[in-house]
Short mmCIF file of C-alpha atoms and ligand atoms in Angstrom, two decimals:
data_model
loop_
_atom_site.label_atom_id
_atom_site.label_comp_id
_atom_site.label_asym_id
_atom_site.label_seq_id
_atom_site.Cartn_x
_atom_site.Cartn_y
_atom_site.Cartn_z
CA UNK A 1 70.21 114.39 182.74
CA UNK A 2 72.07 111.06 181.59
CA UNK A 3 74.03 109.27 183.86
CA UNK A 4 77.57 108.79 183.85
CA UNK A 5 77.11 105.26 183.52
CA UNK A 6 74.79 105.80 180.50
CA UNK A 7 76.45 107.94 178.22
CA UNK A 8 78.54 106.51 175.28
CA UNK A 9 81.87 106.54 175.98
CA UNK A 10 82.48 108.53 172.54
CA UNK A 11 80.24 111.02 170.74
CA UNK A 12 81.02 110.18 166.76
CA UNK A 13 80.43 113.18 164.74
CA UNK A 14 77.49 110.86 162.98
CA UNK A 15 75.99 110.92 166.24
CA UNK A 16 74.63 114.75 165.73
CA UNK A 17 71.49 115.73 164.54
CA UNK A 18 72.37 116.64 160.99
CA UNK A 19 69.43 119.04 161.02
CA UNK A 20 69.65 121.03 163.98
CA UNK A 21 73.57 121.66 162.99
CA UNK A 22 71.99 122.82 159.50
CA UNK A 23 69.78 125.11 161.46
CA UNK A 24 72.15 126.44 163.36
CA UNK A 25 74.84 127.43 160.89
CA UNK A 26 71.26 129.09 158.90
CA UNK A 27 70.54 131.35 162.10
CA UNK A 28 74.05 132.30 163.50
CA UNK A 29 76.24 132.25 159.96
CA UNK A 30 79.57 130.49 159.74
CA UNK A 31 82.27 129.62 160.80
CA UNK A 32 80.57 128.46 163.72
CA UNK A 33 81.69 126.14 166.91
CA UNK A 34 78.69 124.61 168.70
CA UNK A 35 79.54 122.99 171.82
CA UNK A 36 77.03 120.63 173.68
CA UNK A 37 77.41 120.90 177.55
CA UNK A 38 75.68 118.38 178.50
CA UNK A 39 77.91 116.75 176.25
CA UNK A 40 80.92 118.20 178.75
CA UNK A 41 79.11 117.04 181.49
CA UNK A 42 79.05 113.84 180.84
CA UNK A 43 82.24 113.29 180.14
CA UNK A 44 83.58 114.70 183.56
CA UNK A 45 81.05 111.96 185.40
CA UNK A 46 82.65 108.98 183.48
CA UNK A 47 85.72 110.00 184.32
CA UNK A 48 84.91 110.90 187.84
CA UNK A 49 83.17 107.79 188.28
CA UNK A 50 86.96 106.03 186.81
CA UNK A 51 88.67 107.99 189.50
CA UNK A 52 86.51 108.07 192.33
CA UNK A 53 89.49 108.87 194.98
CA UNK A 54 91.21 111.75 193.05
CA UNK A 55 91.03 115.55 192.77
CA UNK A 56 90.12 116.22 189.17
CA UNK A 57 91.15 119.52 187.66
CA UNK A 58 90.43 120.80 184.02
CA UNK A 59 92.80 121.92 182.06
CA UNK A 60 91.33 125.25 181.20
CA UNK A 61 93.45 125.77 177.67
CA UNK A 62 91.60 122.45 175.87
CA UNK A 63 88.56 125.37 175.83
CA UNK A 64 88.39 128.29 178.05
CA UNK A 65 84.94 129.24 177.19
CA UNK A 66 82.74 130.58 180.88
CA UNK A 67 79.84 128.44 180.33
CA UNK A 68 82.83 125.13 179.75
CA UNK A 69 84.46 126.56 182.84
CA UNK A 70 81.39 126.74 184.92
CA UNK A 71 79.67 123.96 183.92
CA UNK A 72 82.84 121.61 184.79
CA UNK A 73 83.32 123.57 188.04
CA UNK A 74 79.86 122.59 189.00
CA UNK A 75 80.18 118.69 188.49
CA UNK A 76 83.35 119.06 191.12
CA UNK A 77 86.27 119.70 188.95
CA UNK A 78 89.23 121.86 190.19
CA UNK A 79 90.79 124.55 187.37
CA UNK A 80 94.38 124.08 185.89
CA UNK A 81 95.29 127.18 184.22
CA UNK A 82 98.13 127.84 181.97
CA UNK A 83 98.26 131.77 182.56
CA UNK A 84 97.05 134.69 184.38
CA UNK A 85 94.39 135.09 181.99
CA UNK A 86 92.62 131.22 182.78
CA UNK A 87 93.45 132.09 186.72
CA UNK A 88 91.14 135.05 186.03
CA UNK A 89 88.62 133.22 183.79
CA UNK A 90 88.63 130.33 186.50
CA UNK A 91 88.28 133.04 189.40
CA UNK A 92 85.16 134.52 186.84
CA UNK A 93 83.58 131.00 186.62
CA UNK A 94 83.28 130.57 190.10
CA UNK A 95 85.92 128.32 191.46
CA UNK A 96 87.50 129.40 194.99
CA UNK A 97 91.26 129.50 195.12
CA UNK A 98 92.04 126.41 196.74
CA UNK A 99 90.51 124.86 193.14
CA UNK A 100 92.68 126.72 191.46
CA UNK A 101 96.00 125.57 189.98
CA UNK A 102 98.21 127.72 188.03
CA UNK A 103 100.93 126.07 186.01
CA UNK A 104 103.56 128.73 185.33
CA UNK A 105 105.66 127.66 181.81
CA UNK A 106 108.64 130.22 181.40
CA UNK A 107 105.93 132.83 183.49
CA UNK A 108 105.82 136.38 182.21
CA UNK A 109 106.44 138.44 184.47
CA UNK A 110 103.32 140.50 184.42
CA UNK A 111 101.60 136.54 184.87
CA UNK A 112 103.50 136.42 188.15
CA UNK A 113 102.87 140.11 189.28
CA UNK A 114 99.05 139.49 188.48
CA UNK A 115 99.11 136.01 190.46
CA UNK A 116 101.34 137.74 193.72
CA UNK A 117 98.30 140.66 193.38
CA UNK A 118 95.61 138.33 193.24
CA UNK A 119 96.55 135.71 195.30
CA UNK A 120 96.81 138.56 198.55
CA UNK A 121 92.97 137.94 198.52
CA UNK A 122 93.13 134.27 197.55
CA UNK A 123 96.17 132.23 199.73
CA UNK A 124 94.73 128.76 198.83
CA UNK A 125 95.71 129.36 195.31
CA UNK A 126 98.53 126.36 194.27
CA UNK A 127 101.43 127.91 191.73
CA UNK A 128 103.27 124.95 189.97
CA UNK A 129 107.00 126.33 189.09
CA UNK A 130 109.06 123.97 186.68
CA UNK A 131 111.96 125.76 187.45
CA UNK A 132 114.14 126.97 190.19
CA UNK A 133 114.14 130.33 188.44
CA UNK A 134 110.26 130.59 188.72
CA UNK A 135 110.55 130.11 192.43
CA UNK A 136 113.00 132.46 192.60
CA UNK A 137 111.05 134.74 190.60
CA UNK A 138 107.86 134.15 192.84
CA UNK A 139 110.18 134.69 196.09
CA UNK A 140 111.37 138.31 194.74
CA UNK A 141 107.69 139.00 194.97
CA UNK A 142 106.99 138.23 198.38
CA UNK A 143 105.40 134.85 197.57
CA UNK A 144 105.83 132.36 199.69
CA UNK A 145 102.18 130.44 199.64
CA UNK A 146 101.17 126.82 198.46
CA UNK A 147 104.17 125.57 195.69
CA UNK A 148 103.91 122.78 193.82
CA UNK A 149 106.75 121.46 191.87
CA UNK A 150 106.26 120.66 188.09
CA UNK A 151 109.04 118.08 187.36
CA UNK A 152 110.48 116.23 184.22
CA UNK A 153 110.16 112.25 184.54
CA UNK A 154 112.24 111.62 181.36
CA UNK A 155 109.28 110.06 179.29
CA UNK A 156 106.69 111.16 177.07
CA UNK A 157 104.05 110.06 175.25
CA UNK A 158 100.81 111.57 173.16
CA UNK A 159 99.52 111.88 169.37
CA UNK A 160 102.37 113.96 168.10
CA UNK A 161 105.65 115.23 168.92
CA UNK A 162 104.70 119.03 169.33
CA UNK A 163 102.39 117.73 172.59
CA UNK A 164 105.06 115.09 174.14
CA UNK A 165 105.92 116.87 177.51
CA UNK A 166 107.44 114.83 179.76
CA UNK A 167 110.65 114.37 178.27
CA UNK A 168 111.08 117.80 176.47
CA UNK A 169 113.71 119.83 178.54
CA UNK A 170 111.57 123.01 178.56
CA UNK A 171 108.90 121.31 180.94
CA UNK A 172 109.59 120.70 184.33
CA UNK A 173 112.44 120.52 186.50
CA UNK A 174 114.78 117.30 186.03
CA UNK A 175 113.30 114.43 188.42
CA UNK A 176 116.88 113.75 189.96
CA UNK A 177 117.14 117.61 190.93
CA UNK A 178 113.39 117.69 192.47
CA UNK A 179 114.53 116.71 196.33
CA UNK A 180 116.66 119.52 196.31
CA UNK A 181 114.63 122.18 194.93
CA UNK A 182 111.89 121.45 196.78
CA UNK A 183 114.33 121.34 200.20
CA UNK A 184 115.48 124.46 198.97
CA UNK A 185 112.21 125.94 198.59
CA UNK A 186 110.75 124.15 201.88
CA UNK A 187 113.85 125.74 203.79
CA UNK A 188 113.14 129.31 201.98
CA UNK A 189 109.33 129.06 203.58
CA UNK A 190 106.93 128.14 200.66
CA UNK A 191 104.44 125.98 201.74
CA UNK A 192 105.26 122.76 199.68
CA UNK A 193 101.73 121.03 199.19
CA UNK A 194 102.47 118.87 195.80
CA UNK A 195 104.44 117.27 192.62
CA UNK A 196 103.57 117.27 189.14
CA UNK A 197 103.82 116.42 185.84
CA UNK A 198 102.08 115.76 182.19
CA UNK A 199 103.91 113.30 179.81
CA UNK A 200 101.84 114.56 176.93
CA UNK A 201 98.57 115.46 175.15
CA UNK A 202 96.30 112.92 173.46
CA UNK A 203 97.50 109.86 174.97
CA UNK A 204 96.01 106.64 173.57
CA UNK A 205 95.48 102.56 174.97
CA UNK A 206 98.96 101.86 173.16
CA UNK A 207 100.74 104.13 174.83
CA UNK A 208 99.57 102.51 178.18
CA UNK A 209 103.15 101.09 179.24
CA UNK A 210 104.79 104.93 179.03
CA UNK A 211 102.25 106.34 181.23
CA UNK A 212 102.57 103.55 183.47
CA UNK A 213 106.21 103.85 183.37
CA UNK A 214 105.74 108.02 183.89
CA UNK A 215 103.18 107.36 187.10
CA UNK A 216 105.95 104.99 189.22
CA UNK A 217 108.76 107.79 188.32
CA UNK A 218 105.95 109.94 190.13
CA UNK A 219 105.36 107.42 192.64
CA UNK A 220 109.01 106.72 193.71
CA UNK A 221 109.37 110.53 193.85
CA UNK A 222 106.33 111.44 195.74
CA UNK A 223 107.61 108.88 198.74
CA UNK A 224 111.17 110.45 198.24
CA UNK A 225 109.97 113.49 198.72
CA UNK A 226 107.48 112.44 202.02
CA UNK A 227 110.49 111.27 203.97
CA UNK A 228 113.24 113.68 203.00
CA UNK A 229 111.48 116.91 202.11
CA UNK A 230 108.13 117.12 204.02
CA UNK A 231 104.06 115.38 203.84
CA UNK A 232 102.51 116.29 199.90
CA UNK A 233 99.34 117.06 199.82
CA UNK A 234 98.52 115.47 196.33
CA UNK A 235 100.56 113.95 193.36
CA UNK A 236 99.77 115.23 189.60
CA UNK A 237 100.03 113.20 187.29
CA UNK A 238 98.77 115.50 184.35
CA UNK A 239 96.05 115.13 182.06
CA UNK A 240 96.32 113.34 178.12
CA UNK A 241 93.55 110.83 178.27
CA UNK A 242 93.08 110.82 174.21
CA UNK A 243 89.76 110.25 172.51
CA UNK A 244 89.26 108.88 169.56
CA UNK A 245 88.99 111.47 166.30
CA UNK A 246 89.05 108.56 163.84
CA UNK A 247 86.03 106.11 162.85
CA UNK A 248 87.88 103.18 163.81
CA UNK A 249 89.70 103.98 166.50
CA UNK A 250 88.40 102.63 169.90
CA UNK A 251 87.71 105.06 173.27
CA UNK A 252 90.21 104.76 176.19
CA UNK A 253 89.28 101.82 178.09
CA UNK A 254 89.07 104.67 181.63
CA UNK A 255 89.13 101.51 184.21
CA UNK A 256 91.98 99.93 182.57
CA UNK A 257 93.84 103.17 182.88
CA UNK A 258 92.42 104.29 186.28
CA UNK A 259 93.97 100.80 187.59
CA UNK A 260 97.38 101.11 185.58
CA UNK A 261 97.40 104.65 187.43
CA UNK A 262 96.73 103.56 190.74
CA UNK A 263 99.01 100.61 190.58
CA UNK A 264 102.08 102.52 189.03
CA UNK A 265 102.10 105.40 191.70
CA UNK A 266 101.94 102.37 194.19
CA UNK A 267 101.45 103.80 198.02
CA UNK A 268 101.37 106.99 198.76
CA UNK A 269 100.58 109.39 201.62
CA UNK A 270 98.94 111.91 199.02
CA UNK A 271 96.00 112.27 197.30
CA UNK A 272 95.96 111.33 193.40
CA UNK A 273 95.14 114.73 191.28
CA UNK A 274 94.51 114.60 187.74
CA UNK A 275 93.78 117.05 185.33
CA UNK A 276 92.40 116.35 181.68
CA UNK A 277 91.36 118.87 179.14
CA UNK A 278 90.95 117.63 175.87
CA UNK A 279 88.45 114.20 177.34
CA UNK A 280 86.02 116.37 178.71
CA UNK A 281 85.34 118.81 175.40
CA UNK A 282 86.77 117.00 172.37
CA UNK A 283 83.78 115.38 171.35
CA UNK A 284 81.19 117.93 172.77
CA UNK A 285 81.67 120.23 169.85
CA UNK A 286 81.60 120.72 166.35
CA UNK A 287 82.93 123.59 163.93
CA UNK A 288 80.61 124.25 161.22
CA UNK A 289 81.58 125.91 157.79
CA UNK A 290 80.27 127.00 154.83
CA UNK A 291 81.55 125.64 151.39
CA UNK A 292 82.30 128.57 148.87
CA UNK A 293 84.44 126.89 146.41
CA UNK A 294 84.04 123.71 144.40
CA UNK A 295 87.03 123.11 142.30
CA UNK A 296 88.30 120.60 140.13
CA UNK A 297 91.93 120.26 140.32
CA UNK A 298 94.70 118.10 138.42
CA UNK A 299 94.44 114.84 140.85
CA UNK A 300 91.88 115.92 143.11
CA UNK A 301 88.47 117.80 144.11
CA UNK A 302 89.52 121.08 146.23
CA UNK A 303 86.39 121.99 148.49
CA UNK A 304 86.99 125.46 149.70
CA UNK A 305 85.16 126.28 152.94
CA UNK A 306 85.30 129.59 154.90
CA UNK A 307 86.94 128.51 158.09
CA UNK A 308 90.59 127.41 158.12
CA UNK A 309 93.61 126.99 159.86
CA UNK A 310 93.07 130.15 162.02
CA UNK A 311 89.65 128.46 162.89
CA UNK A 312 91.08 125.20 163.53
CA UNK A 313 94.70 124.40 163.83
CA UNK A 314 95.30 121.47 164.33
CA UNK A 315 95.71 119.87 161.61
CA UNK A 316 97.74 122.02 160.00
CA UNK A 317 100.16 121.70 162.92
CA UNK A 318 99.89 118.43 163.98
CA UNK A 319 99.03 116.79 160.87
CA UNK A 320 95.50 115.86 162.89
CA UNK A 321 93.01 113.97 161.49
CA UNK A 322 89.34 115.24 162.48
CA UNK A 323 86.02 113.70 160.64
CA UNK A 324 83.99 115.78 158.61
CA UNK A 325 80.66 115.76 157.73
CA UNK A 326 78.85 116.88 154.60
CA UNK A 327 75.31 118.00 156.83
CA UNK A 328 73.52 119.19 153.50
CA UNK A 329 74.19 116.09 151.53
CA UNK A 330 72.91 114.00 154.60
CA UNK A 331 69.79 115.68 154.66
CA UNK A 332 69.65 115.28 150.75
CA UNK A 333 66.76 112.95 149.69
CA UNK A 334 68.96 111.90 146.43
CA UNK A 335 72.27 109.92 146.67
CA UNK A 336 75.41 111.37 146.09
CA UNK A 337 78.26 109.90 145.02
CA UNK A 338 81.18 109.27 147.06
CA UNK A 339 84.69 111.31 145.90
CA UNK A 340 88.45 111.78 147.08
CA UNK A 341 88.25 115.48 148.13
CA UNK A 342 90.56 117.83 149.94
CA UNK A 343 89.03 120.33 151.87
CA UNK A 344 90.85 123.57 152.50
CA UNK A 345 90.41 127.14 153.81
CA UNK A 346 90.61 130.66 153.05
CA UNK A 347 94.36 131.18 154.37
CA UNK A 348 97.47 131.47 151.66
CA UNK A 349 98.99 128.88 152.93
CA UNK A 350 99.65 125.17 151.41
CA UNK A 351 99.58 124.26 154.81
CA UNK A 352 95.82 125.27 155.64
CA UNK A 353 93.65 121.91 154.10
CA UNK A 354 91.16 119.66 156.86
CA UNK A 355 92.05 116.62 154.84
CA UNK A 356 93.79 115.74 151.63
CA UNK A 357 91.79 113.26 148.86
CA UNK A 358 89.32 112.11 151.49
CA UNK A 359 86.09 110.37 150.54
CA UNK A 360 83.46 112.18 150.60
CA UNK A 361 79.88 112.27 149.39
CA UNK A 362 80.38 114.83 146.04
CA UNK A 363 80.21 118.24 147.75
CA UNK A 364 78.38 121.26 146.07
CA UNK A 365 78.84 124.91 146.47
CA UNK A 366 76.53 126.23 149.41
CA UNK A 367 76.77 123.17 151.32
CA UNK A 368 77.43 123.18 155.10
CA UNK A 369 80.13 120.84 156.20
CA UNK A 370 80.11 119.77 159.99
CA UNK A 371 83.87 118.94 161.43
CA UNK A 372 83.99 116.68 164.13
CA UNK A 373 85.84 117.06 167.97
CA UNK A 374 86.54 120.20 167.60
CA UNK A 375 85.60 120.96 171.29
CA UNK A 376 89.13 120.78 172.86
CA UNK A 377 92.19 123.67 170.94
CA UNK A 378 89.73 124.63 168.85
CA UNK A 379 88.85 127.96 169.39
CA UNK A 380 91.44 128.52 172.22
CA UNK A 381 93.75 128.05 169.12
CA UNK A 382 92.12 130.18 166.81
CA UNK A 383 93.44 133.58 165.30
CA UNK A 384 93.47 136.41 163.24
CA UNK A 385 96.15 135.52 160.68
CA UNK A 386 95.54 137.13 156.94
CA UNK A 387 92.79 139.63 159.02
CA UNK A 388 90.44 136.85 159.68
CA UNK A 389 88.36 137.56 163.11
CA UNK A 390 87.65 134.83 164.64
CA UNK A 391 84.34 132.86 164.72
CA UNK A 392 80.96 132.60 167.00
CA UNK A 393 80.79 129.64 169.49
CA UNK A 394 77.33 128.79 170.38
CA UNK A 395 76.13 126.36 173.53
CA UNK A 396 73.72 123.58 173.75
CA UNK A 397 72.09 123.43 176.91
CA UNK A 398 68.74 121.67 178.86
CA UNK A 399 67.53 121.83 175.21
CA UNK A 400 68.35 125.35 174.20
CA UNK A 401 70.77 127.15 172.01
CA UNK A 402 72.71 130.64 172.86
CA UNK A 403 75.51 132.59 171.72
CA UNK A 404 78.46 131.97 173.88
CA UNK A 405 81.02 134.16 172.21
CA UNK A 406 79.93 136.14 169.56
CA UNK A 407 81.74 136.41 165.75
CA UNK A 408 84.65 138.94 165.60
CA UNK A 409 84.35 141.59 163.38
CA UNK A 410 87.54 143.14 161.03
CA UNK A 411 87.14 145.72 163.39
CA UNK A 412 87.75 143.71 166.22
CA UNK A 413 91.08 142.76 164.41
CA UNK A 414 92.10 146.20 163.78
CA UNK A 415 90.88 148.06 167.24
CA UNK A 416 94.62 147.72 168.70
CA UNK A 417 96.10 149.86 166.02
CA UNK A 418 93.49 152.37 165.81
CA UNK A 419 93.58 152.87 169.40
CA UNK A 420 97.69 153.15 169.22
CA UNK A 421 97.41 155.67 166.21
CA UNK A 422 94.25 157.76 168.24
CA UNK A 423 95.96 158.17 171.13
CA UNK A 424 93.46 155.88 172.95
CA UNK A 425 95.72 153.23 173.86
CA UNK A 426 99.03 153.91 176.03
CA UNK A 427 102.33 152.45 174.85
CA UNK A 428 103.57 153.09 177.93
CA UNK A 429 103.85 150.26 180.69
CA UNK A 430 100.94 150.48 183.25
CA UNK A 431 100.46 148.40 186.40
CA UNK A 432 97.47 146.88 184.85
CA UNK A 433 97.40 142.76 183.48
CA UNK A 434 97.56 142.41 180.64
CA UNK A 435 98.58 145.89 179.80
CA UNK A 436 101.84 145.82 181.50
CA UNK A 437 102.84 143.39 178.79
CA UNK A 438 106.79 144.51 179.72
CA UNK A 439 107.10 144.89 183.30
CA UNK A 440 110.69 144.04 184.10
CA UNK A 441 111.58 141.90 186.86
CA UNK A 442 114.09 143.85 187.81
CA UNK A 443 110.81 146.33 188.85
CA UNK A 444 109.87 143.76 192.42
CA UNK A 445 113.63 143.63 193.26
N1 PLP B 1 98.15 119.71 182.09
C1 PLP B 1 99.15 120.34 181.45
C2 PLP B 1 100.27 120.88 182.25
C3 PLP B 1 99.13 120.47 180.06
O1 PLP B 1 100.12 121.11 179.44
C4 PLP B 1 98.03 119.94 179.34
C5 PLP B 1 97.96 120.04 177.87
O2 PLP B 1 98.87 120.19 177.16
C6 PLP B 1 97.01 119.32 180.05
C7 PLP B 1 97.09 119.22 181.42
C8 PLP B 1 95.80 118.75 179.36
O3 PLP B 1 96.10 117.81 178.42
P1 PLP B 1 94.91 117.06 177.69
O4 PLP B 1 94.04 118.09 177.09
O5 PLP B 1 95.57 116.22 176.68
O6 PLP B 1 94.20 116.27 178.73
#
């Protein structure tokens, strides 16, 4: 095993073995996401080592896979879920409910009837509400356990707008209005353990002075809150540490950040938590596709491949740049020339390209293309749009290769209606997550 202190602090795509991608795409078909947990590993010990003195959570939705979920778990990091579903995956994985963080956004209700259930048999489980009516919602069902309060500092800051958090008036509870909820909720008998917040996703060196600016609005609050409202147990101050997708662009510099952390939030009587997704899978996987198309169009080469934007996203909704890599021309004995291409998926949309007039060594029909950091909402952002089931994700692991997840099937896609047309499936509500997909809250009351 590598040592924190050892491994690079970024994984370029060139860094893969060109050949054992090949191989793999050959034995388990494409599309196909790989993911390298040792890889994943490593990246949670630099980051530990950065922040030696704080609780370290993973943000389950950068990749939910088990193996991600257990591998992180068992270098010491907590679980931040996003739903009912992660708090059951994280539950699955192995973590004990004091590790486990749910972050209820605008909470379905069957989310919070499925959390009251489960956490009867787990009390240290933490719920972070980001509004009153969530806490109201969590009292109607006889909750009254550890409560964090997700609040709304007024500033964000990541790669794109769609991910900026901190400011956007559907996260978190205004910061000015936090002392009273949480006296409220103190006075109502939750057991008020924490404060939290995430400015954004994919947070980058230039961006340093926001989250510096974000972590003392978290600072001043947390010692607010200690000598009006009662002792915190820990201060969140979100996840976002970007990594680098482009060739040029330079890893986080984690010390520099660890120290503008520290130093923003300033004293206070409460342990530092953190919790990072995208760092520790971005660049611990790769999606591999198959190129089916070679087309010459008016002003460029179109490269059709057979995954797409229900594969990968993102950058057909962020605009995000990811590198790709021709694998079969790299493993090519003779020189190929280098040409603007765009390559794009099966989807009919305009919408659904990788990149547009890239350069790229001349691609051929039959060739496997490799695109890089596609570890973190890749596959958690995949689906079945135009009937496409969604693709295998394999592991890399103490030198061996499995199937993680295995390739949907059309059948797959369809099951749901088949079931509702055989009678099979109930389209009635039932008392079981996720089934109860419209229990009313009106139901607890
Ligand atoms: N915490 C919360 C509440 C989030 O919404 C997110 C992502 O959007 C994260 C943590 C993880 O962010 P990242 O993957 O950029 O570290």
């Amino acid at each position: 095993m590598t040592d924190a202190a050892d491994s690079p602090s970024v994984r370029r795509l060139s860094a893969w073995d060109a050949a054992e991608l090949q191989t793999l795409a050959d034995e388990y078909g494409s599309p196909l996401y790989v993911l390298d947990l040792e890889r994943v590993r490593q990246n949670y010990r630099r980051l530990a080592a950065a922040f030696p003195d704080a609780d370290i959570l993973y943000a389950v939705k950068a990749n939910a896979l088990g193996d991600v979920l257990a591998a992180l778990h068992e270098e010491g990091a907590g679980l931040e879920c996003a739903s009912a579903g992660e708090v059951q995956r994280a539950l699955e994985a192995g973590a004990s409910d004091s590790e486990v963080h749910y972050t209820a956004v605008n909470p379905p209700a069957q989310d919070l009837d499925w959390i009251v259930d489960t956490w009867a048999d787990h009390p240290e489980l933490t719920v972070t509400a980001g509004s009153e009516d969530t806490i109201d919602r969590l009292a109607d069902r006889g909750y009254d356990g550890r409560l964090c309060l997700r609040v709304n500092p007024g500033i964000g800051a990541g790669h794109h707008e769609k991910v900026q958090t901190g400011a956007a008036a559907k996260f978190g509870v205004p910061a000015e209005r936090a002392v009273d909820v949480l006296t409220d909720a103190a006075d109502r008998g939750f057991d008020v353990v924490g404060i939290h917040s995430h400015v954004g996703s994919g947070v980058s060196s230039d961006q340093l002075d926001a989250h510096r600016e974000f972590v003392a609005r978290m600072g001043d609050l947390a010692r607010e809150v200690s000598e009006t409202v009662t002792d915190l147990e820990f201060v969140d101050v979100g996840g976002g540490f970007g990594v680098p997708y482009r060739k040029d662009e330079e890893p986080l510099d984690l010390a520099s950040v660890a120290e503008a952390t520290r130093e923003a939030l300033g004293e206070v009587d409460a342990r530092l938590a953190i919790e990072p997704g995208r760092y520790f899978v971005a660049d611990a996987g790769v999606l591999l596709t198959d190129v089916n198309t070679v087309k010459a169009a008016r002003d460029t080469t179109v490269v059709g491949v057979d995954a797409g934007m229900t594969t990968l996203i993102r950058p057909a909704m962020y605009d995000a740049y990811h590198p790709i890599r021709n694998l079969t021309a790299d493993l090519d004995a003779d020189e190929r020339e280098i040409v603007p291409q765009t390559v794009a998926g099966p989807i009919c949309e305009s919408g659904d390209v990788f990149c547009a007039d890239r350069e790229l060594p001349a691609t051929e029909r039959g060739d496997v293309l490799a695109i890089g950091n596609a570890g973190a909402y890749g596959y958690e952002m995949a689906n079945q749009y135009n009937s496409r089931p969604r693709p295998a994700s394999i592991v890399l692991e103490d030198g061996d290769t499995r199937l993680a997840r295995r390739r949907e099937t059309v059948d797959d896609v369809t099951r749901p209606e088949r079931e509702a047309h055989n009678g099979s499936a109930t389209d009635r509500k039932t008392d079981d997550h996720p089934a109860a997909s419209d229990t009313d809250d009106e139901r607890v009351r």
